Amino acid sequence: MKAAAQFVSVSQVFGDVTAVDDIDLSIPAGRLTTLLGPSGCGKTTSLRMLAGYTRPTSGRILIDGVDATRTPPEKRGLGMVFQSYALFPHMTVADNVGYGLKLRGVGRTERSARVAESLDMVGLGHLADRRPRALSGGQQQRVALARAIAIRPKLLLLDEPLSNLDARLRVQMRAEIRRIQSETGLTVVLVTHDQDEALEMSDEMVLMRAGRIMQQGAPSEVFGAPAGRFVADFLGYENFVATAEGTLTVRPEHLAVLPASVPADGLALPAVVTDVAYRGVDLLVTVIARDANGEVTLRADMRADGDAPRLVPGDSVTVAAPESRLVRLPD
């Protein structure tokens, strides 16, 4: 698959801190790639280097196969949406969306047509004459997206664009960004710390830690076969069990809590309930079990319906998961 951009042995060092540590990364054209990881992992620094706002300490960045390491941001042909949206408060929505086109010398007639096209794409054509202060947070985010799309960028870069929205709007905008990417065929690079966001939106996930790439691949590949404990833990597996053959992990929703006398195939450990938390549609049950290394805390996420066992702290139980739900982590 053609690469829209590539990092070749790229590092970024700030004083004594290595923010990005000798990474090689290929970003496929026409796909949505997420850079995912905890705060300080290097994902935003990587995006800023791709955008041209930060020059790598070492290594090269290629865009469409051409070395762009020293190319200034305005000449890279990229669109960017920031976490804060960065709209001009004194301009109308239409003027904000057309600003980048005006800087690029696009004539008034074509500029008006592309502004209208971009606003229609994000469903805000009827608000073209409004000022940003008259818009909701979600609408401002759409304006920033329209402004980035209007210049017809080689790549669209999104830096935590949904983090300032409430939960309901975040879910809506995930679908909106995914729709726009699909309709336009744009290459999109999205920075996020939210694993659910990355799993839902990505064609390709790049999971980072301490400036390094820990795993890259399609969401189903990374989720189904995490490359190590950090990846599994970050993606919500949470339960880790030591056995004679190595470490197993299983997600809370795949761990059952059974009466102590019930036999089970796959993983089956005697345990004692320490906490039961009711969360509306489910119960989060915490237990202490024993694995090959001693005591281990495990959590099971169970539906809170009529079939759920009535559990209280102190109950002796068996925690179990079928072989098909167990992931064996590499050493």
GROMACS .gro file of C-alpha atoms in nm:
model
  331
    1MET     CA    1   0.000   0.000   0.000
    2LYS     CA    2   0.127   0.347  -0.092
    3ALA     CA    3   0.262   0.554   0.198
    4ALA     CA    4   0.133   0.911   0.232
    5ALA     CA    5   0.405   0.988   0.486
    6GLN     CA    6   0.700   0.812   0.644
    7PHE     CA    7   0.918   0.859   0.950
    8VAL     CA    8   1.270   0.724   0.890
    9SER     CA    9   1.478   0.677   1.208
   10VAL     CA   10   1.319   0.988   1.359
   11SER     CA   11   1.411   1.112   1.708
   12GLN     CA   12   1.320   1.427   1.896
   13VAL     CA   13   1.518   1.528   2.202
   14PHE     CA   14   1.435   1.821   2.429
   15GLY     CA   15   1.730   1.876   2.664
   16ASP     CA   16   1.760   1.557   2.868
   17VAL     CA   17   1.422   1.423   2.752
   18THR     CA   18   1.388   1.195   2.451
   19ALA     CA   19   1.031   1.257   2.337
   20VAL     CA   20   1.053   1.038   2.027
   21ASP     CA   21   1.312   0.762   2.014
   22ASP     CA   22   1.432   0.649   1.669
   23ILE     CA   23   1.096   0.552   1.520
   24ASP     CA   24   1.022   0.415   1.175
   25LEU     CA   25   0.660   0.460   1.071
   26SER     CA   26   0.472   0.436   0.743
   27ILE     CA   27   0.131   0.607   0.720
   28PRO     CA   28  -0.085   0.446   0.449
   29ALA     CA   29  -0.252   0.675   0.195
   30GLY     CA   30  -0.630   0.708   0.201
   31ARG     CA   31  -0.664   0.555   0.548
   32LEU     CA   32  -0.726   0.684   0.901
   33THR     CA   33  -0.427   0.620   1.126
   34THR     CA   34  -0.433   0.689   1.500
   35LEU     CA   35  -0.132   0.765   1.717
   36LEU     CA   36  -0.242   0.629   2.053
   37GLY     CA   37  -0.087   0.623   2.397
   38PRO     CA   38  -0.070   0.783   2.743
   39SER     CA   39   0.042   1.141   2.808
   40GLY     CA   40   0.410   1.191   2.731
   41CYS     CA   41   0.437   0.893   2.496
   42GLY     CA   42   0.548   1.105   2.197
   43LYS     CA   43   0.232   1.100   1.987
   44THR     CA   44   0.172   1.478   1.975
   45THR     CA   45   0.543   1.546   1.919
   46SER     CA   46   0.531   1.303   1.626
   47LEU     CA   47   0.228   1.484   1.481
   48ARG     CA   48   0.398   1.822   1.520
   49MET     CA   49   0.706   1.692   1.340
   50LEU     CA   50   0.486   1.564   1.058
   51ALA     CA   51   0.312   1.904   1.041
   52GLY     CA   52   0.647   2.085   1.036
   53TYR     CA   53   0.604   2.278   1.361
   54THR     CA   54   0.893   2.087   1.519
   55ARG     CA   55   1.205   1.972   1.334
   56PRO     CA   56   1.340   1.625   1.423
   57THR     CA   57   1.667   1.609   1.614
   58SER     CA   58   1.763   1.327   1.377
   59GLY     CA   59   1.605   1.125   1.099
   60ARG     CA   60   1.388   1.215   0.799
   61ILE     CA   61   1.019   1.274   0.732
   62LEU     CA   62   0.889   1.198   0.383
   63ILE     CA   63   0.558   1.321   0.240
   64ASP     CA   64   0.448   1.150  -0.082
   65GLY     CA   65   0.797   1.003  -0.101
   66VAL     CA   66   0.968   1.344  -0.094
   67ASP     CA   67   1.195   1.449   0.193
   68ALA     CA   68   1.002   1.722   0.378
   69THR     CA   69   1.216   1.730   0.694
   70ARG     CA   70   1.316   2.093   0.638
   71THR     CA   71   1.004   2.205   0.452
   72PRO     CA   72   0.812   2.475   0.645
   73PRO     CA   73   0.455   2.392   0.758
   74GLU     CA   74   0.280   2.620   0.507
   75LYS     CA   75   0.450   2.443   0.214
   76ARG     CA   76   0.368   2.086   0.318
   77GLY     CA   77   0.009   2.096   0.195
   78LEU     CA   78  -0.131   1.958   0.521
   79GLY     CA   79  -0.448   2.049   0.711
   80MET     CA   80  -0.449   2.049   1.090
   81VAL     CA   81  -0.722   2.064   1.354
   82PHE     CA   82  -0.601   2.158   1.702
   83GLN     CA   83  -0.749   2.062   2.038
   84SER     CA   84  -0.851   2.426   2.096
   85TYR     CA   85  -0.995   2.469   1.739
   86ALA     CA   86  -0.802   2.803   1.703
   87LEU     CA   87  -1.086   2.989   1.529
   88PHE     CA   88  -1.067   3.365   1.475
   89PRO     CA   89  -1.341   3.517   1.695
   90HIS     CA   90  -1.383   3.834   1.485
   91MET     CA   91  -1.442   3.640   1.161
   92THR     CA   92  -1.758   3.470   1.041
   93VAL     CA   93  -1.769   3.095   1.001
   94ALA     CA   94  -1.729   3.132   0.624
   95ASP     CA   95  -1.430   3.363   0.663
   96ASN     CA   96  -1.267   3.122   0.909
   97VAL     CA   97  -1.309   2.833   0.667
   98GLY     CA   98  -1.180   3.041   0.376
   99TYR     CA   99  -0.879   3.183   0.560
  100GLY     CA  100  -0.633   2.918   0.449
  101LEU     CA  101  -0.754   2.946   0.090
  102LYS     CA  102  -0.706   3.322   0.096
  103LEU     CA  103  -0.349   3.280   0.220
  104ARG     CA  104  -0.285   3.042  -0.069
  105GLY     CA  105  -0.408   3.299  -0.323
  106VAL     CA  106  -0.725   3.114  -0.424
  107GLY     CA  107  -0.958   3.350  -0.613
  108ARG     CA  108  -1.282   3.474  -0.457
  109THR     CA  109  -1.518   3.271  -0.678
  110GLU     CA  110  -1.339   2.940  -0.623
  111ARG     CA  111  -1.285   3.025  -0.258
  112SER     CA  112  -1.659   3.079  -0.202
  113ALA     CA  113  -1.740   2.752  -0.375
  114ARG     CA  114  -1.489   2.552  -0.168
  115VAL     CA  115  -1.602   2.716   0.156
  116ALA     CA  116  -1.964   2.624   0.079
  117GLU     CA  117  -1.864   2.269  -0.016
  118SER     CA  118  -1.664   2.221   0.304
  119LEU     CA  119  -1.937   2.363   0.529
  120ASP     CA  120  -2.199   2.143   0.363
  121MET     CA  121  -1.974   1.842   0.423
  122VAL     CA  122  -1.981   1.908   0.800
  123GLY     CA  123  -2.349   2.009   0.800
  124LEU     CA  124  -2.298   2.378   0.882
  125GLY     CA  125  -2.383   2.555   0.557
  126HIS     CA  126  -2.670   2.737   0.731
  127LEU     CA  127  -2.432   2.893   0.985
  128ALA     CA  128  -2.187   3.052   0.742
  129ASP     CA  129  -2.255   3.408   0.864
  130ARG     CA  130  -2.232   3.332   1.237
  131ARG     CA  131  -1.938   3.419   1.462
  132PRO     CA  132  -1.762   3.138   1.656
  133ARG     CA  133  -1.891   3.268   1.993
  134ALA     CA  134  -2.247   3.195   1.876
  135LEU     CA  135  -2.165   2.828   1.816
  136SER     CA  136  -2.158   2.527   2.046
  137GLY     CA  137  -1.834   2.340   2.110
  138GLY     CA  138  -1.933   2.070   1.865
  139GLN     CA  139  -2.014   2.325   1.596
  140GLN     CA  140  -1.682   2.503   1.648
  141GLN     CA  141  -1.506   2.171   1.609
  142ARG     CA  142  -1.687   2.117   1.277
  143VAL     CA  143  -1.584   2.463   1.156
  144ALA     CA  144  -1.219   2.382   1.234
  145LEU     CA  145  -1.260   2.055   1.045
  146ALA     CA  146  -1.416   2.234   0.746
  147ARG     CA  147  -1.130   2.487   0.742
  148ALA     CA  148  -0.874   2.206   0.731
  149ILE     CA  149  -1.062   2.019   0.456
  150ALA     CA  150  -1.116   2.330   0.241
  151ILE     CA  151  -0.750   2.353   0.137
  152ARG     CA  152  -0.773   1.995   0.001
  153PRO     CA  153  -0.474   1.877   0.205
  154LYS     CA  154  -0.242   1.588   0.127
  155LEU     CA  155  -0.294   1.477   0.488
  156LEU     CA  156  -0.541   1.586   0.753
  157LEU     CA  157  -0.384   1.597   1.101
  158LEU     CA  158  -0.609   1.591   1.408
  159ASP     CA  159  -0.458   1.664   1.751
  160GLU     CA  160  -0.697   1.535   2.022
  161PRO     CA  161  -0.985   1.711   1.842
  162LEU     CA  162  -1.262   1.557   2.053
  163SER     CA  163  -1.119   1.596   2.403
  164ASN     CA  164  -1.307   1.921   2.478
  165LEU     CA  165  -1.648   1.776   2.387
  166ASP     CA  166  -1.891   1.600   2.618
  167ALA     CA  167  -1.934   1.224   2.590
  168ARG     CA  168  -2.241   1.235   2.361
  169LEU     CA  169  -2.081   1.480   2.117
  170ARG     CA  170  -1.758   1.281   2.112
  171VAL     CA  171  -1.944   0.975   1.992
  172GLN     CA  172  -2.124   1.179   1.723
  173MET     CA  173  -1.804   1.340   1.599
  174ARG     CA  174  -1.624   1.006   1.578
  175ALA     CA  175  -1.883   0.895   1.326
  176GLU     CA  176  -1.868   1.234   1.149
  177ILE     CA  177  -1.491   1.227   1.103
  178ARG     CA  178  -1.506   0.866   0.990
  179ARG     CA  179  -1.777   0.954   0.735
  180ILE     CA  180  -1.581   1.249   0.596
  181GLN     CA  181  -1.265   1.042   0.565
  182SER     CA  182  -1.455   0.767   0.386
  183GLU     CA  183  -1.631   1.007   0.145
  184THR     CA  184  -1.321   1.210   0.056
  185GLY     CA  185  -1.055   0.939   0.067
  186LEU     CA  186  -0.835   1.172   0.272
  187THR     CA  187  -0.534   1.041   0.457
  188VAL     CA  188  -0.605   1.124   0.823
  189VAL     CA  189  -0.368   1.105   1.120
  190LEU     CA  190  -0.547   1.133   1.454
  191VAL     CA  191  -0.374   1.173   1.792
  192THR     CA  192  -0.571   1.038   2.089
  193HIS     CA  193  -0.524   0.890   2.435
  194ASP     CA  194  -0.866   0.719   2.419
  195GLN     CA  195  -0.842   0.351   2.325
  196ASP     CA  196  -1.216   0.327   2.247
  197GLU     CA  197  -1.184   0.619   2.007
  198ALA     CA  198  -0.886   0.458   1.835
  199LEU     CA  199  -1.050   0.116   1.809
  200GLU     CA  200  -1.372   0.262   1.667
  201MET     CA  201  -1.220   0.504   1.416
  202SER     CA  202  -0.890   0.358   1.295
  203ASP     CA  203  -0.791   0.171   0.986
  204GLU     CA  204  -0.444   0.157   1.141
  205MET     CA  205  -0.344   0.197   1.508
  206VAL     CA  206   0.002   0.298   1.629
  207LEU     CA  207   0.039   0.246   2.003
  208MET     CA  208   0.326   0.442   2.159
  209ARG     CA  209   0.505   0.445   2.493
  210ALA     CA  210   0.802   0.655   2.607
  211GLY     CA  211   0.873   0.774   2.255
  212ARG     CA  212   0.870   0.430   2.097
  213ILE     CA  213   0.619   0.234   1.890
  214MET     CA  214   0.502  -0.066   2.090
  215GLN     CA  215   0.267  -0.210   1.828
  216GLN     CA  216   0.113  -0.115   1.495
  217GLY     CA  217  -0.165  -0.274   1.293
  218ALA     CA  218  -0.536  -0.290   1.224
  219PRO     CA  219  -0.747  -0.246   1.541
  220SER     CA  220  -0.865  -0.609   1.532
  221GLU     CA  221  -0.506  -0.732   1.503
  222VAL     CA  222  -0.371  -0.519   1.787
  223PHE     CA  223  -0.670  -0.585   2.012
  224GLY     CA  224  -0.677  -0.957   1.938
  225ALA     CA  225  -0.303  -1.017   1.981
  226PRO     CA  226  -0.141  -0.751   2.201
  227ALA     CA  227   0.238  -0.754   2.169
  228GLY     CA  228   0.300  -0.731   2.542
  229ARG     CA  229   0.162  -0.645   2.884
  230PHE     CA  230   0.169  -0.267   2.828
  231VAL     CA  231  -0.039  -0.296   2.510
  232ALA     CA  232  -0.286  -0.536   2.671
  233ASP     CA  233  -0.321  -0.322   2.983
  234PHE     CA  234  -0.370  -0.002   2.781
  235LEU     CA  235  -0.641  -0.168   2.572
  236GLY     CA  236  -0.836  -0.273   2.882
  237TYR     CA  237  -0.744  -0.636   2.937
  238GLU     CA  238  -0.670  -0.554   3.304
  239ASN     CA  239  -0.651  -0.914   3.434
  240PHE     CA  240  -0.308  -1.081   3.424
  241VAL     CA  241  -0.251  -1.436   3.547
  242ALA     CA  242   0.088  -1.605   3.587
  243THR     CA  243   0.102  -1.971   3.485
  244ALA     CA  244   0.380  -2.223   3.440
  245GLU     CA  245   0.366  -2.156   3.064
  246GLY     CA  246   0.379  -1.774   3.094
  247THR     CA  247   0.140  -1.482   3.145
  248LEU     CA  248  -0.224  -1.497   3.039
  249THR     CA  249  -0.453  -1.197   3.011
  250VAL     CA  250  -0.831  -1.177   2.984
  251ARG     CA  251  -1.068  -0.882   2.967
  252PRO     CA  252  -1.314  -0.829   3.258
  253GLU     CA  253  -1.618  -0.891   3.036
  254HIS     CA  254  -1.478  -1.233   2.942
  255LEU     CA  255  -1.419  -1.346   3.301
  256ALA     CA  256  -1.706  -1.535   3.467
  257VAL     CA  257  -1.768  -1.567   3.841
  258LEU     CA  258  -1.909  -1.912   3.924
  259PRO     CA  259  -2.001  -2.095   4.243
  260ALA     CA  260  -1.693  -2.257   4.397
  261SER     CA  261  -1.823  -2.608   4.324
  262VAL     CA  262  -1.884  -2.557   3.949
  263PRO     CA  263  -1.611  -2.704   3.721
  264ALA     CA  264  -1.488  -2.497   3.428
  265ASP     CA  265  -1.272  -2.548   3.120
  266GLY     CA  266  -0.989  -2.315   3.019
  267LEU     CA  267  -0.883  -2.084   3.302
  268ALA     CA  268  -1.038  -2.170   3.641
  269LEU     CA  269  -0.906  -2.030   3.968
  270PRO     CA  270  -1.047  -2.046   4.321
  271ALA     CA  271  -1.106  -1.696   4.453
  272VAL     CA  272  -1.270  -1.485   4.723
  273VAL     CA  273  -1.494  -1.187   4.643
  274THR     CA  274  -1.364  -0.857   4.786
  275ASP     CA  275  -1.602  -0.605   4.624
  276VAL     CA  276  -1.920  -0.589   4.418
  277ALA     CA  277  -1.999  -0.258   4.244
  278TYR     CA  278  -2.342  -0.210   4.082
  279ARG     CA  279  -2.321   0.005   3.766
  280GLY     CA  280  -2.672  -0.008   3.625
  281VAL     CA  281  -2.650  -0.261   3.342
  282ASP     CA  282  -2.353  -0.447   3.488
  283LEU     CA  283  -2.171  -0.554   3.802
  284LEU     CA  284  -1.798  -0.509   3.851
  285VAL     CA  285  -1.686  -0.794   4.076
  286THR     CA  286  -1.338  -0.781   4.231
  287VAL     CA  287  -1.181  -1.100   4.364
  288ILE     CA  288  -0.854  -1.220   4.511
  289ALA     CA  289  -0.733  -1.540   4.343
  290ARG     CA  290  -0.407  -1.736   4.342
  291ASP     CA  291  -0.189  -1.788   4.037
  292ALA     CA  292   0.161  -1.929   3.991
  293ASN     CA  293   0.314  -1.626   4.165
  294GLY     CA  294   0.074  -1.598   4.459
  295GLU     CA  295  -0.224  -1.370   4.522
  296VAL     CA  296  -0.360  -1.170   4.227
  297THR     CA  297  -0.649  -0.924   4.204
  298LEU     CA  298  -0.891  -0.990   3.916
  299ARG     CA  299  -1.204  -0.809   3.797
  300ALA     CA  300  -1.508  -0.949   3.621
  301ASP     CA  301  -1.764  -0.735   3.440
  302MET     CA  302  -2.098  -0.918   3.456
  303ARG     CA  303  -2.446  -0.824   3.337
  304ALA     CA  304  -2.674  -0.716   3.621
  305ASP     CA  305  -2.977  -0.919   3.520
  306GLY     CA  306  -3.184  -1.194   3.678
  307ASP     CA  307  -2.928  -1.461   3.590
  308ALA     CA  308  -2.641  -1.286   3.772
  309PRO     CA  309  -2.531  -1.463   4.092
  310ARG     CA  310  -2.595  -1.277   4.419
  311LEU     CA  311  -2.248  -1.205   4.545
  312VAL     CA  312  -2.118  -1.036   4.857
  313PRO     CA  313  -1.764  -0.978   4.984
  314GLY     CA  314  -1.627  -1.294   5.146
  315ASP     CA  315  -1.798  -1.539   4.908
  316SER     CA  316  -1.580  -1.826   4.785
  317VAL     CA  317  -1.610  -1.854   4.406
  318THR     CA  318  -1.437  -1.978   4.093
  319VAL     CA  319  -1.328  -1.725   3.830
  320ALA     CA  320  -1.318  -1.877   3.485
  321ALA     CA  321  -1.266  -1.795   3.118
  322PRO     CA  322  -1.278  -2.027   2.815
  323GLU     CA  323  -0.959  -2.093   2.624
  324SER     CA  324  -1.089  -1.887   2.328
  325ARG     CA  325  -1.095  -1.572   2.546
  326LEU     CA  326  -0.744  -1.608   2.685
  327VAL     CA  327  -0.453  -1.417   2.533
  328ARG     CA  328  -0.105  -1.555   2.593
  329LEU     CA  329   0.141  -1.269   2.612
  330PRO     CA  330   0.492  -1.299   2.468
  331ASP     CA  331   0.773  -1.297   2.722
   0.00000   0.00000   0.00000
